[in-house]
Short mmCIF file of C-alpha atoms and ligand atoms in Angstrom, two decimals:
data_model
loop_
_atom_site.label_atom_id
_atom_site.label_comp_id
_atom_site.label_asym_id
_atom_site.label_seq_id
_atom_site.Cartn_x
_atom_site.Cartn_y
_atom_site.Cartn_z
CA MET A 1 23.42 5.14 -11.73
CA SER A 2 22.32 3.56 -15.00
CA ASP A 3 19.05 1.66 -15.35
CA PHE A 4 20.98 -1.59 -15.47
CA GLU A 5 23.22 -1.02 -12.48
CA ARG A 6 22.13 -3.04 -9.46
CA GLN A 7 21.31 -1.08 -6.38
CA TYR A 8 22.87 -2.32 -3.14
CA THR A 9 20.09 -2.88 -0.62
CA ARG A 10 19.73 -4.13 2.92
CA VAL A 11 18.67 -7.49 1.50
CA ASP A 12 22.26 -7.80 0.24
CA THR A 13 23.59 -7.06 3.74
CA VAL A 14 21.30 -9.72 5.19
CA ARG A 15 22.21 -12.18 2.43
CA LYS A 16 25.83 -12.09 3.65
CA ILE A 17 24.76 -12.71 7.26
CA LEU A 18 22.48 -15.56 6.20
CA ASP A 19 24.97 -17.18 3.82
CA ASP A 20 27.65 -17.18 6.53
CA ARG A 21 25.19 -18.87 8.82
CA ILE A 22 24.10 -21.49 6.26
CA PHE A 23 27.65 -22.28 5.11
CA GLY A 24 28.42 -22.95 8.79
CA ILE A 25 25.93 -25.83 8.82
CA GLY A 26 27.93 -28.98 8.26
CA ASP A 27 25.39 -31.27 6.62
CA PRO A 28 24.88 -30.50 2.88
CA ASP A 29 21.29 -31.74 2.97
CA ARG A 30 20.43 -29.33 5.76
CA GLN A 31 22.34 -26.57 3.98
CA ARG A 32 20.20 -27.11 0.88
CA ASN A 33 17.01 -27.13 2.94
CA ALA A 34 18.08 -23.92 4.64
CA PHE A 35 18.82 -22.15 1.34
CA VAL A 36 15.57 -23.25 -0.29
CA HIS A 37 13.34 -22.56 2.70
CA LEU A 38 14.84 -19.32 4.01
CA TYR A 39 15.25 -17.56 0.66
CA GLY A 40 11.89 -18.99 -0.44
CA VAL A 41 10.12 -17.62 2.62
CA GLY A 42 11.82 -14.25 2.09
CA GLN A 43 10.43 -14.01 -1.44
CA ALA A 44 6.98 -15.24 -0.40
CA CYS A 45 6.87 -12.61 2.37
CA ALA A 46 7.83 -9.86 -0.09
CA MET A 47 5.08 -10.95 -2.48
CA ILE A 48 2.44 -11.15 0.26
CA ALA A 49 3.40 -7.71 1.61
CA LEU A 50 3.12 -6.17 -1.86
CA LYS A 51 -0.17 -7.97 -2.54
CA ARG A 52 -1.54 -6.49 0.70
CA GLY A 53 -0.78 -2.99 -0.53
CA HIS A 54 2.51 -2.23 1.17
CA ASP A 55 5.38 -0.42 -0.53
CA GLY A 56 8.80 -1.77 -1.48
CA ASN A 57 10.43 -0.64 1.77
CA TYR A 58 7.91 -2.52 3.87
CA ALA A 59 8.20 -5.55 1.56
CA GLU A 60 11.99 -5.40 2.00
CA LEU A 61 11.57 -5.69 5.78
CA ALA A 62 9.14 -8.58 5.30
CA CYS A 63 11.62 -10.27 2.96
CA ILE A 64 14.41 -9.85 5.53
CA ALA A 65 12.27 -11.23 8.37
CA GLY A 66 11.33 -14.17 6.15
CA MET A 67 14.98 -14.86 5.27
CA LEU A 68 15.95 -14.90 8.95
CA HIS A 69 12.84 -16.40 10.57
CA ASP A 70 14.39 -19.85 11.23
CA PHE A 71 17.90 -18.54 11.90
CA VAL A 72 18.76 -21.07 14.64
CA LYS A 73 17.31 -24.07 12.83
CA PHE A 74 18.91 -26.63 10.47
CA GLU A 75 21.91 -27.52 12.67
CA VAL A 76 20.14 -30.67 13.78
CA ALA A 77 17.26 -32.75 12.48
CA GLY A 78 13.76 -31.95 13.71
CA ASP A 79 12.35 -28.98 15.51
CA ILE A 80 14.32 -26.93 18.03
CA PRO A 81 12.23 -25.87 21.07
CA ALA A 82 11.30 -22.18 20.96
CA HIS A 83 13.28 -21.74 17.71
CA ALA A 84 11.22 -18.68 16.74
CA LYS A 85 12.09 -16.73 19.89
CA LYS A 86 15.69 -17.97 19.86
CA SER A 87 16.02 -16.86 16.24
CA ALA A 88 14.69 -13.39 17.09
CA LEU A 89 17.22 -13.06 19.93
CA ARG A 90 20.12 -14.11 17.69
CA VAL A 91 19.06 -11.90 14.78
CA TRP A 92 18.58 -8.63 16.71
CA PRO A 93 22.28 -7.96 17.54
CA LEU A 94 23.42 -9.09 14.09
CA LEU A 95 21.11 -6.64 12.33
CA GLN A 96 21.79 -3.89 14.87
CA ALA A 97 25.54 -4.25 14.26
CA THR A 98 25.07 -3.45 10.56
CA GLY A 99 23.86 0.05 11.53
CA GLU A 100 21.36 -0.15 8.65
CA PHE A 101 18.16 -0.60 10.68
CA THR A 102 16.26 1.70 12.99
CA GLU A 103 15.08 0.50 16.40
CA GLU A 104 11.52 0.45 15.04
CA GLU A 105 12.53 -1.72 12.08
CA LEU A 106 14.47 -4.10 14.35
CA THR A 107 11.37 -4.42 16.52
CA MET A 108 9.15 -5.18 13.51
CA ILE A 109 11.52 -7.78 12.09
CA CYS A 110 12.27 -9.51 15.39
CA THR A 111 8.64 -9.48 16.54
CA GLY A 112 7.65 -11.11 13.25
CA ILE A 113 10.36 -13.75 13.69
CA ALA A 114 9.44 -14.40 17.34
CA ASN A 115 5.73 -14.82 16.50
CA HIS A 116 6.05 -16.94 13.36
CA SER A 117 5.54 -20.35 15.01
CA ASP A 118 2.16 -19.42 16.43
CA LYS A 119 0.28 -20.19 13.24
CA LEU A 120 -3.08 -20.74 14.95
CA ARG A 121 -3.01 -17.28 16.54
CA THR A 122 -3.52 -13.92 14.83
CA ASP A 123 -0.88 -11.29 15.62
CA ASP A 124 0.05 -7.90 14.16
CA GLU A 125 -0.10 -7.46 10.39
CA PHE A 126 3.66 -7.79 9.84
CA SER A 127 3.88 -11.00 11.90
CA GLU A 128 0.98 -12.45 9.91
CA ILE A 129 2.91 -11.87 6.68
CA ILE A 130 5.86 -13.87 8.04
CA LYS A 131 3.59 -16.73 9.14
CA ASP A 132 1.84 -16.76 5.76
CA GLY A 133 5.17 -16.61 3.90
CA ASP A 134 6.37 -19.61 5.89
CA ALA A 135 3.16 -21.51 5.14
CA MET A 136 3.24 -20.52 1.47
CA GLN A 137 6.82 -21.73 0.93
CA HIS A 138 6.03 -25.09 2.55
CA TRP A 139 3.00 -25.41 0.32
CA LEU A 140 4.68 -24.37 -2.95
CA ARG A 141 7.71 -26.57 -2.30
CA ASN A 142 5.29 -29.46 -2.66
CA PRO A 143 1.85 -28.22 -3.79
CA ALA A 144 0.26 -31.62 -3.16
CA GLU A 145 0.84 -31.51 0.57
CA ALA A 146 0.64 -29.00 3.39
CA PHE A 147 1.43 -29.15 7.06
CA PHE A 148 -1.77 -29.55 9.01
CA SER A 149 -1.10 -26.49 11.16
CA GLU A 150 -0.69 -24.38 8.01
CA LYS A 151 -3.63 -25.76 6.08
CA SER A 152 -6.13 -23.03 6.93
CA ARG A 153 -3.52 -20.36 6.14
CA ASN A 154 -2.84 -21.90 2.74
CA VAL A 155 -6.55 -22.18 1.96
CA ALA A 156 -6.85 -18.44 2.73
CA LEU A 157 -3.73 -17.67 0.64
CA GLN A 158 -5.09 -19.64 -2.31
CA LYS A 159 -8.21 -17.49 -2.15
CA GLU A 160 -6.28 -14.24 -1.70
CA PHE A 161 -3.99 -14.97 -4.65
CA GLY A 162 -6.73 -16.46 -6.86
CA LEU A 163 -5.06 -19.88 -6.86
CA ASN A 164 -8.12 -21.95 -6.07
CA GLY A 165 -7.82 -23.87 -9.33
CA ASP A 166 -10.21 -24.53 -12.18
CA PRO A 167 -12.33 -27.64 -11.42
CA GLU A 168 -12.17 -28.54 -15.14
CA LYS A 169 -8.41 -28.82 -14.94
CA ARG A 170 -8.38 -31.18 -11.97
CA ILE A 171 -6.60 -34.47 -12.50
FE1 FE2 B 201 10.01 -21.83 8.51
#
């Protein structure tokens, strides 16, 4: 393989699953929101995992969990009750069917997805990355506002990433 040849990864497998899902959403506005949020959270999760010292393989799993964390959302406006747990239940068989994930990896990914709505609780390290990735994407999509429930997470992320701002540059 040359240096410039792209390597096929499990993120590509998941991208196909996710794109199928998003293209199945009728409303173009919700489709756009789904693309921006789900791929955005995937990237934020990868960055947070790497920042916390994990390797590329772990960051790949975090990216995948981030991409799929709201899998059952976006069909309708507003929140869907228990969407985190419902998403985990939908995602497990889809990932298992690819044959590309071990049982342990499926457990990590689906536990992270199932826990992601409980932002005021602290769970295992992987789940915390998915929650923080979710919070970070919401924040960076519009840096001037943050959901109340995610505020303390974003304050901590600003500190962790050195994004507290220079008081002299405040407008
Ligand atoms: Fe989300």
